[in-house]
Amino acid sequence: MSDDGFASVWDAIENTPAEAQTIELRSALMTALARHIRAKEWTGAETARCLGTMEPRVVDRLRGKIDVFPLDDLVALLAAIGLHVELRVSDAT
């Protein structure tokens, strides 16, 4: 086992820094989506109706299938349930 000292788990599992950043952003958006759904105590059917999607897709989201959902789809879903997404860009350290 290598001791590369990765900056994050995403850096350890992805091939490039760009891929690591993308998966990290998708994870954050999916976490926000799941947290909101839990707070509302929506069923799968209620969630699907609010998101304008089918229930199996909701289940995929809540099970953490990060690789299935592009960033723009996640932003649209969050907007559909009344959440606002902000983006901050900074110099790499």
XYZ file of C-alpha atoms in Angstrom:
93
model
C 0.000 0.000 0.000
C 1.307 3.408 -0.967
C 1.484 6.387 1.384
C 0.852 9.112 -1.186
C -0.677 11.507 1.352
C -3.748 12.421 -0.679
C -5.410 15.719 0.124
C -8.860 14.094 0.165
C -10.582 10.790 -0.357
C -11.659 12.079 -3.773
C -8.038 12.589 -4.808
C -7.317 9.019 -3.745
C -10.087 7.424 -5.797
C -10.086 9.567 -8.941
C -7.466 9.688 -11.679
C -7.129 13.453 -12.068
C -7.637 16.545 -9.904
C -10.507 17.609 -12.187
C -12.296 14.298 -11.709
C -11.751 14.514 -7.949
C -13.243 18.022 -7.804
C -16.232 17.008 -9.916
C -17.055 13.983 -7.776
C -16.627 16.051 -4.616
C -19.109 18.646 -5.901
C -21.593 15.969 -6.941
C -21.295 14.356 -3.531
C -21.997 17.668 -1.782
C -25.070 18.289 -3.923
C -26.396 14.777 -3.359
C -25.842 15.142 0.379
C -27.808 18.402 0.390
C -30.598 16.747 -1.584
C -30.796 13.743 0.753
C -30.664 15.972 3.851
C -33.548 18.103 2.560
C -35.651 15.045 1.714
C -35.066 13.569 5.184
C -35.940 16.886 6.843
C -39.210 17.024 4.899
C -39.857 13.343 5.720
C -40.955 12.737 2.129
C -41.670 9.230 0.918
C -40.035 8.019 -2.293
C -43.226 8.795 -4.201
C -43.499 12.302 -2.713
C -39.868 12.989 -3.487
C -40.256 11.794 -7.077
C -43.309 14.022 -7.529
C -41.517 17.087 -6.128
C -38.436 16.421 -8.257
C -40.433 15.671 -11.384
C -38.739 12.295 -11.795
C -39.490 8.617 -11.354
C -39.126 6.878 -7.992
C -36.284 4.508 -9.045
C -34.116 7.549 -9.868
C -34.833 8.956 -6.404
C -33.742 5.687 -4.828
C -30.493 5.805 -6.843
C -29.812 9.307 -5.546
C -30.431 8.409 -1.955
C -28.224 5.344 -2.208
C -25.309 7.546 -3.223
C -24.903 6.594 -6.866
C -22.796 9.676 -7.484
C -21.556 8.564 -10.888
C -25.100 8.418 -12.317
C -25.940 12.125 -11.980
C -24.196 15.023 -13.736
C -23.733 18.301 -11.882
C -26.305 20.180 -13.948
C -28.978 17.556 -13.208
C -28.288 17.799 -9.482
C -28.462 21.611 -9.561
C -31.795 21.409 -11.403
C -33.178 18.939 -8.849
C -32.138 21.121 -5.940
C -33.750 24.137 -7.588
C -36.931 22.106 -8.151
C -37.308 21.642 -4.399
C -36.577 25.276 -3.623
C -32.883 25.133 -2.761
C -30.263 27.560 -4.094
C -26.811 26.371 -5.141
C -23.814 28.707 -4.957
C -20.356 28.126 -6.382
C -17.074 29.507 -5.073
C -13.846 29.351 -7.080
C -10.448 29.778 -5.428
C -6.784 29.249 -6.195
C -5.608 25.670 -5.814
C -3.397 25.197 -2.795
